PDB file of C-alpha atoms in Angstrom:
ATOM      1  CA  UNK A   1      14.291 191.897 -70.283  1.00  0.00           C
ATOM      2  CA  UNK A   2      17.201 190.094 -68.783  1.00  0.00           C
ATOM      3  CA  UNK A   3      17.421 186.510 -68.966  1.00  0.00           C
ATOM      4  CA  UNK A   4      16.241 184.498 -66.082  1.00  0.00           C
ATOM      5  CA  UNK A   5      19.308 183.110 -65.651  1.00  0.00           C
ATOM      6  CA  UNK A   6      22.762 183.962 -66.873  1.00  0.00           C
ATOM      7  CA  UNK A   7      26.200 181.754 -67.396  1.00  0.00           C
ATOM      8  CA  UNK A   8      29.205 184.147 -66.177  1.00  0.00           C
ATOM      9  CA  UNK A   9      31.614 180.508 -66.332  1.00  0.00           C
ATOM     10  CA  UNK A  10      31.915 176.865 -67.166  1.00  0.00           C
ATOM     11  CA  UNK A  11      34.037 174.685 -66.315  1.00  0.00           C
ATOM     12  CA  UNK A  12      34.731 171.058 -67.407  1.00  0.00           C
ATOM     13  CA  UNK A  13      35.115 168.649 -64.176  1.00  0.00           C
ATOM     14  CA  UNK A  14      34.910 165.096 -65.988  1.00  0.00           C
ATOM     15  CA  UNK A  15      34.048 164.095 -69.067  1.00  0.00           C
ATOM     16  CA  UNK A  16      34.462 159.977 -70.747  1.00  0.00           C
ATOM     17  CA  UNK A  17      32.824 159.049 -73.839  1.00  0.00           C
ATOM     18  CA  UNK A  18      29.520 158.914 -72.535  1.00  0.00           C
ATOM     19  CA  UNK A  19      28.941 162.082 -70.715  1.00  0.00           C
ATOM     20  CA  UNK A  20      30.205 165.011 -69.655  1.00  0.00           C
ATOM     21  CA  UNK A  21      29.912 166.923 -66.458  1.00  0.00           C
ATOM     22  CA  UNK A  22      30.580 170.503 -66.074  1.00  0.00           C
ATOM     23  CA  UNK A  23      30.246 173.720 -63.427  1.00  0.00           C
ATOM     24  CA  UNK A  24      28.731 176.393 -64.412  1.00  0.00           C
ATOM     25  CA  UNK A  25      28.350 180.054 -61.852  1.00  0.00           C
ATOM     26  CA  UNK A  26      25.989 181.886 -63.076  1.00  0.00           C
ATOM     27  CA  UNK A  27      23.654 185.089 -61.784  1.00  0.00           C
ATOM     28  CA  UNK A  28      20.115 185.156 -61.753  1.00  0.00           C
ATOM     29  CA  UNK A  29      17.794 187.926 -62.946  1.00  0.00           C
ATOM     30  CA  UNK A  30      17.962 189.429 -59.191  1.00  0.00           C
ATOM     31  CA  UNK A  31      21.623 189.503 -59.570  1.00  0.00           C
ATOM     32  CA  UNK A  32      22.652 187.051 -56.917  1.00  0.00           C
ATOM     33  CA  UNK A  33      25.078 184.304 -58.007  1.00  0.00           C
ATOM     34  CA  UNK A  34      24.927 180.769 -57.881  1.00  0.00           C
ATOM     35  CA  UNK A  35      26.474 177.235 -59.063  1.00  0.00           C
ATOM     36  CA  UNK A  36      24.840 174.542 -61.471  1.00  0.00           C
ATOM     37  CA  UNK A  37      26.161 171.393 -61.566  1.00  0.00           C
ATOM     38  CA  UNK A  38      25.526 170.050 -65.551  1.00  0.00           C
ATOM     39  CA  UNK A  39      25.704 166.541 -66.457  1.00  0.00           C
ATOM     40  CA  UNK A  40      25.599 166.535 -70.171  1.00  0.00           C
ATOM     41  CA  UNK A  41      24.653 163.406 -72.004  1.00  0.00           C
ATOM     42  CA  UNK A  42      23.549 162.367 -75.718  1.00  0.00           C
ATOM     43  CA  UNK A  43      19.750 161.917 -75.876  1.00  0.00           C
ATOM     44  CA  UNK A  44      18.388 158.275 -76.120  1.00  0.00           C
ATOM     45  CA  UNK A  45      15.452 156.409 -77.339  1.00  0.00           C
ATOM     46  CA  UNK A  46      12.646 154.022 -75.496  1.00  0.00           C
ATOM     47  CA  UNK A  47      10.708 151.745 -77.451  1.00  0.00           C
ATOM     48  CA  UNK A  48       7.177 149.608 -76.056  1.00  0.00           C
ATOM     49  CA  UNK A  49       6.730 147.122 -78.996  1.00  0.00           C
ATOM     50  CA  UNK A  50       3.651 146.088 -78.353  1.00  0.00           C
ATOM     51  CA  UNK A  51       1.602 142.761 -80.191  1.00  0.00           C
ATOM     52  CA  UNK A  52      -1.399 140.882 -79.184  1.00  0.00           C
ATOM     53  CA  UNK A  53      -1.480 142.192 -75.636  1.00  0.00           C
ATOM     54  CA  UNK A  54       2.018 142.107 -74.301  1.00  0.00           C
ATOM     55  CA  UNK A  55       5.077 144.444 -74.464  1.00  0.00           C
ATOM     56  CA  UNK A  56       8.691 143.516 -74.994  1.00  0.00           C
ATOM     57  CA  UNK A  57      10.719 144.087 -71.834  1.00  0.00           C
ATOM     58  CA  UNK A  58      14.055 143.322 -70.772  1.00  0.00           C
ATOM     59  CA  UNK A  59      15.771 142.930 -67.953  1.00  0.00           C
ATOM     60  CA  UNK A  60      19.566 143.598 -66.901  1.00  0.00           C
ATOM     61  CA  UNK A  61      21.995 144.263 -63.818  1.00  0.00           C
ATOM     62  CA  UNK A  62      22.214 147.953 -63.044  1.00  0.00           C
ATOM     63  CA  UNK A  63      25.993 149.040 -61.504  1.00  0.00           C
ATOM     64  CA  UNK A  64      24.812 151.862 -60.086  1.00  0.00           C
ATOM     65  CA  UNK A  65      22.319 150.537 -58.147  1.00  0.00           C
ATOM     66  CA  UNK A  66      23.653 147.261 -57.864  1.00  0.00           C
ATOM     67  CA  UNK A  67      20.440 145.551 -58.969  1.00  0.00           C
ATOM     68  CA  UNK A  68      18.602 143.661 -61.760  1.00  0.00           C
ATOM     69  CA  UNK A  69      15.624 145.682 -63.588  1.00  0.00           C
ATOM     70  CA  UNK A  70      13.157 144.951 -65.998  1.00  0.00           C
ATOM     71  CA  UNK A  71      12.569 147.935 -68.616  1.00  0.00           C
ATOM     72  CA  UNK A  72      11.797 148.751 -72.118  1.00  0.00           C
ATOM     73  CA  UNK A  73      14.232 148.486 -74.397  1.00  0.00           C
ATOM     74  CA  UNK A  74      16.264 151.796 -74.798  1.00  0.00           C
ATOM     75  CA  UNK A  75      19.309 153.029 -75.396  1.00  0.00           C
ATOM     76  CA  UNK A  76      21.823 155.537 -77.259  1.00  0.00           C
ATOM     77  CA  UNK A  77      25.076 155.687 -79.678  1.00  0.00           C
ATOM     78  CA  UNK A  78      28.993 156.271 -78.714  1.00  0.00           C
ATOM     79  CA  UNK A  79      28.603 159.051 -81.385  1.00  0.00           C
ATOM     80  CA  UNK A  80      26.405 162.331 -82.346  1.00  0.00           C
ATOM     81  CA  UNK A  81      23.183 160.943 -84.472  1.00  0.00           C
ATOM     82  CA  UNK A  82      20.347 163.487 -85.105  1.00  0.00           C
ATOM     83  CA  UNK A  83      17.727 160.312 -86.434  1.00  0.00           C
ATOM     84  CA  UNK A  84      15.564 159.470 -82.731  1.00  0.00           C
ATOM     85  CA  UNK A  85      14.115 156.708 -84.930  1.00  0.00           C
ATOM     86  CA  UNK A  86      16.637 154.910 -86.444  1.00  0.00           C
ATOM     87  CA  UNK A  87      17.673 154.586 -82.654  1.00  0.00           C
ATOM     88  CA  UNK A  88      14.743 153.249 -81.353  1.00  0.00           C
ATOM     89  CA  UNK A  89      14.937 151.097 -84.222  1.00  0.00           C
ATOM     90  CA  UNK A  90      18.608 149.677 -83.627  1.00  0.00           C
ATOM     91  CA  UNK A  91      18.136 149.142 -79.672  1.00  0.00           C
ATOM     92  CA  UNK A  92      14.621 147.456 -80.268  1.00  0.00           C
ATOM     93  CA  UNK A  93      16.476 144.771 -82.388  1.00  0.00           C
ATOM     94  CA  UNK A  94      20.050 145.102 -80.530  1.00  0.00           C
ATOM     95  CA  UNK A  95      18.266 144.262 -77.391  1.00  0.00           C
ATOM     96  CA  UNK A  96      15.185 141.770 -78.351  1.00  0.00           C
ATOM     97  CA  UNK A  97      15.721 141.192 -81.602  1.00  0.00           C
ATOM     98  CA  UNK A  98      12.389 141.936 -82.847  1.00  0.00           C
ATOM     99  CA  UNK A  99      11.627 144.216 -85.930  1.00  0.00           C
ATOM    100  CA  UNK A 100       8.910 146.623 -85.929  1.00  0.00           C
ATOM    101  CA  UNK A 101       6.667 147.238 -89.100  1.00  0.00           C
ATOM    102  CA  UNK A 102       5.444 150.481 -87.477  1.00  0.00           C
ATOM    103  CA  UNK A 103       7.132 153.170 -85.125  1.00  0.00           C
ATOM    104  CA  UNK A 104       5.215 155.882 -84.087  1.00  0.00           C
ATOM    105  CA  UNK A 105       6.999 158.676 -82.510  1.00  0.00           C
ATOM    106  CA  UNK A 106       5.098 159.397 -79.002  1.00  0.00           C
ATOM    107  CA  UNK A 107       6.758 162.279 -77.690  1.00  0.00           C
ATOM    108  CA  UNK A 108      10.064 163.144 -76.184  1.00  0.00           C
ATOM    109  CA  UNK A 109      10.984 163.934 -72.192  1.00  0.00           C
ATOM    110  CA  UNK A 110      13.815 165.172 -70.161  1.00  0.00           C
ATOM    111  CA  UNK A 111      15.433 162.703 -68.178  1.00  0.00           C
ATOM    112  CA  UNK A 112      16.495 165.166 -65.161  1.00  0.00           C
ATOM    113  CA  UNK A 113      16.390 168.353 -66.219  1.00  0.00           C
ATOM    114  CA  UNK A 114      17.201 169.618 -63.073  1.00  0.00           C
ATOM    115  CA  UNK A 115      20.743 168.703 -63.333  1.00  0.00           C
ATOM    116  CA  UNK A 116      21.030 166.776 -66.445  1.00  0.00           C
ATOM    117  CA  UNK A 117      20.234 167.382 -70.281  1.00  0.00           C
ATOM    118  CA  UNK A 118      19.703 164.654 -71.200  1.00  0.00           C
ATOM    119  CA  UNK A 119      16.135 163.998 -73.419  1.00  0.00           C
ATOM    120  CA  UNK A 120      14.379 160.539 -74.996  1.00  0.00           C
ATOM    121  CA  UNK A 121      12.151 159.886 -77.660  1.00  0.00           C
ATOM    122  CA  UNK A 122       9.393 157.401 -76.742  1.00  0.00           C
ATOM    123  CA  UNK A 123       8.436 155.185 -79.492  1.00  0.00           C
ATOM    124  CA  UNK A 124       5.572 152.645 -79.969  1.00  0.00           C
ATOM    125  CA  UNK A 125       6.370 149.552 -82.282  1.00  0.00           C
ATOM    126  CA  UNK A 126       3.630 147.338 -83.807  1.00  0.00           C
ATOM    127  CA  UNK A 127       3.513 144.652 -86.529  1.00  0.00           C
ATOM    128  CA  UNK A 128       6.438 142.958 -84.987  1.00  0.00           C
ATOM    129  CA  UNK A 129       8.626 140.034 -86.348  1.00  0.00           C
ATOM    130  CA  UNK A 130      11.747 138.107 -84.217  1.00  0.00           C
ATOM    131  CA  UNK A 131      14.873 138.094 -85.086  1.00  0.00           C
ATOM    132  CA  UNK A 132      18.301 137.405 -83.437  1.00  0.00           C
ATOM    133  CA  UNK A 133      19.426 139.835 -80.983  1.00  0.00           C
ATOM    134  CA  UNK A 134      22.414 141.606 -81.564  1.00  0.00           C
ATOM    135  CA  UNK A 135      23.785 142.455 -78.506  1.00  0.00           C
ATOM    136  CA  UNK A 136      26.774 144.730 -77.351  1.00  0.00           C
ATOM    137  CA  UNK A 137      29.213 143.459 -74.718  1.00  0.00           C
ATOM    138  CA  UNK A 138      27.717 145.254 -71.628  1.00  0.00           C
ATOM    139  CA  UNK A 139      24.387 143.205 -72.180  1.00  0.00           C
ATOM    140  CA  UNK A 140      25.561 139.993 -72.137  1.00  0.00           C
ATOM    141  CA  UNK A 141      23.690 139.418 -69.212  1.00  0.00           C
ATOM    142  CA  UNK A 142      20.215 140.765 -70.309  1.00  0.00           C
ATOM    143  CA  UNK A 143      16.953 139.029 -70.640  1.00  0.00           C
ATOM    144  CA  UNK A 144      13.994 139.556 -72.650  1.00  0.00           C
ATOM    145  CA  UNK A 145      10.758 138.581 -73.178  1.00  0.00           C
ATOM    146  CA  UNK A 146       6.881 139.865 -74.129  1.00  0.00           C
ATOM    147  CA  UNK A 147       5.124 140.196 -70.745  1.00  0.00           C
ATOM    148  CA  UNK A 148       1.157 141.070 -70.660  1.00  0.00           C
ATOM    149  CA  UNK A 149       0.252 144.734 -70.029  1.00  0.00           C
ATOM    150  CA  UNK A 150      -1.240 143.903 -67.232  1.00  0.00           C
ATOM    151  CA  UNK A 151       1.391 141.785 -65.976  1.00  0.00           C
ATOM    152  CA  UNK A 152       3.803 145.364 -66.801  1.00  0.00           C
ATOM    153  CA  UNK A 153       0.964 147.243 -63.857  1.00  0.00           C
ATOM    154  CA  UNK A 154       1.724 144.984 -61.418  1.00  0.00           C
ATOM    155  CA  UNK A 155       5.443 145.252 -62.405  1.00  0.00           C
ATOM    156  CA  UNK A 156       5.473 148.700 -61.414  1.00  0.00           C
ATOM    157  CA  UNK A 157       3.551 148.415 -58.668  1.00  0.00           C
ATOM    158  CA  UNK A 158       5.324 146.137 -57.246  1.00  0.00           C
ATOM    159  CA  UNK A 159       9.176 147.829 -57.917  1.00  0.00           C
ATOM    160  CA  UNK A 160      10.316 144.980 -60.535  1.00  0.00           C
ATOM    161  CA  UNK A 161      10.209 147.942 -62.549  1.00  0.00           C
ATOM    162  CA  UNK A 162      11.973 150.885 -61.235  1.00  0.00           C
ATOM    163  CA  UNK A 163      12.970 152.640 -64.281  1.00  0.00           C
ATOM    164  CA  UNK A 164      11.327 156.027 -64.532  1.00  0.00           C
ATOM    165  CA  UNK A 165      11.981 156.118 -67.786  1.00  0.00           C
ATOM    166  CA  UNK A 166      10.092 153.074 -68.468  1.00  0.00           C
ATOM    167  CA  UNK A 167       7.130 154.516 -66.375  1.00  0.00           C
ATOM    168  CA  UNK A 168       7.157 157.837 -68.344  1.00  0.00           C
ATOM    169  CA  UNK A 169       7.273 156.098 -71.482  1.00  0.00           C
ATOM    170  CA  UNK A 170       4.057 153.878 -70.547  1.00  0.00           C
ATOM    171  CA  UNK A 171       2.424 156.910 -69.010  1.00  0.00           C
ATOM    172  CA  UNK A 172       2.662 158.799 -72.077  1.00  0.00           C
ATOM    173  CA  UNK A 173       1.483 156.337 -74.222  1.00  0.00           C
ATOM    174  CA  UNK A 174      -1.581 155.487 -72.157  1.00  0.00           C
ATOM    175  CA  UNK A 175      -2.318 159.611 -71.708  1.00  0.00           C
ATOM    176  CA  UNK A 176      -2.059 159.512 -75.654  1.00  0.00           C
ATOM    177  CA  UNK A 177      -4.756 156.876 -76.020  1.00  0.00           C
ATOM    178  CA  UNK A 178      -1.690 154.866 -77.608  1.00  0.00           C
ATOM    179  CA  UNK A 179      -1.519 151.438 -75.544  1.00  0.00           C
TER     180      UNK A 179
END
């Protein structure tokens, strides 16, 4: 059998160091031809560290959507890294500061699959401890804090939290009997 769908070209429109973004014609299994547009991107990881109740959020200015967000902590590296955890681990104290005794791997999601490749690992963090953030220069601006779950519902609800991400990620771990 053919497959569904085949690349006959790529080419590279843009590309900095944090993605990529490419053209690709291809030809379906029917034979007619077509044109993907492919962001490519290095995966990322989202943490809920979760104690007594309340999860750690934070809260920054989005560029592209010119707007301040609350969010779990997440995040990726400048270069290739194959270890989702030691990620999760790094932006959980990079961003809050706070050290997780336990990380249990949740389950990992596409971002956009539909024009970007681009996947996360959700985390869950427990047995927590603070520490000093440690901060990179494009978060100067950010602000955390534990907020109460139920608090984190109304959140949503009410679009303080926009991030789909950060929906997913609480999604799955309420679906996985998790939070």
């Amino acid at each position: 059998m053919s497959p569904e769908i085949e690349t006959l070209d790529s080419q590279l429109v843009y590309q900095n160091r944090w993605m990529t973004v490419r053209e690709d014609r291809i030809r379906r299994r029917d034979g007619s031809t077509g044109l993907y547009g492919v962001v490519e991107k290095r995966d990322f990881a989202v943490v809920a560290a979760v104690q007594d109740g309340q999860v750690h959020l934070v809260e920054q200015y989005r560029y592209p959507v010119r707007g301040r967000y609350w969010e779990l902590p997440q995040g990726t590296w400048d270069a290739e890294h194959d270890d989702p955890l030691a990620l999760a681990r790094a932006e959980l104290l990079e961003e809050t500061g706070v050290i997780a005794e336990s990380m249990v791997l949740a389950g990992r999601l596409f971002l956009a699959y539909g024009f970007c490749n681009q996947a996360y690992s959700v985390f869950l963090a427990t047995g927590l401890r603070q520490q000093a953030t440690q901060r990179e220069p494009e978060e100067q601006d950010m602000v955390a804090r534990p907020v109460p779950l139920q608090e984190v519902d109304r959140m949503m609800a009410d679009g303080r939290i926009a991030d789909a991400t950060t929906v997913a990620a609480l999604g799955l771990l309420r679906l996985k009997g998790l939070l």
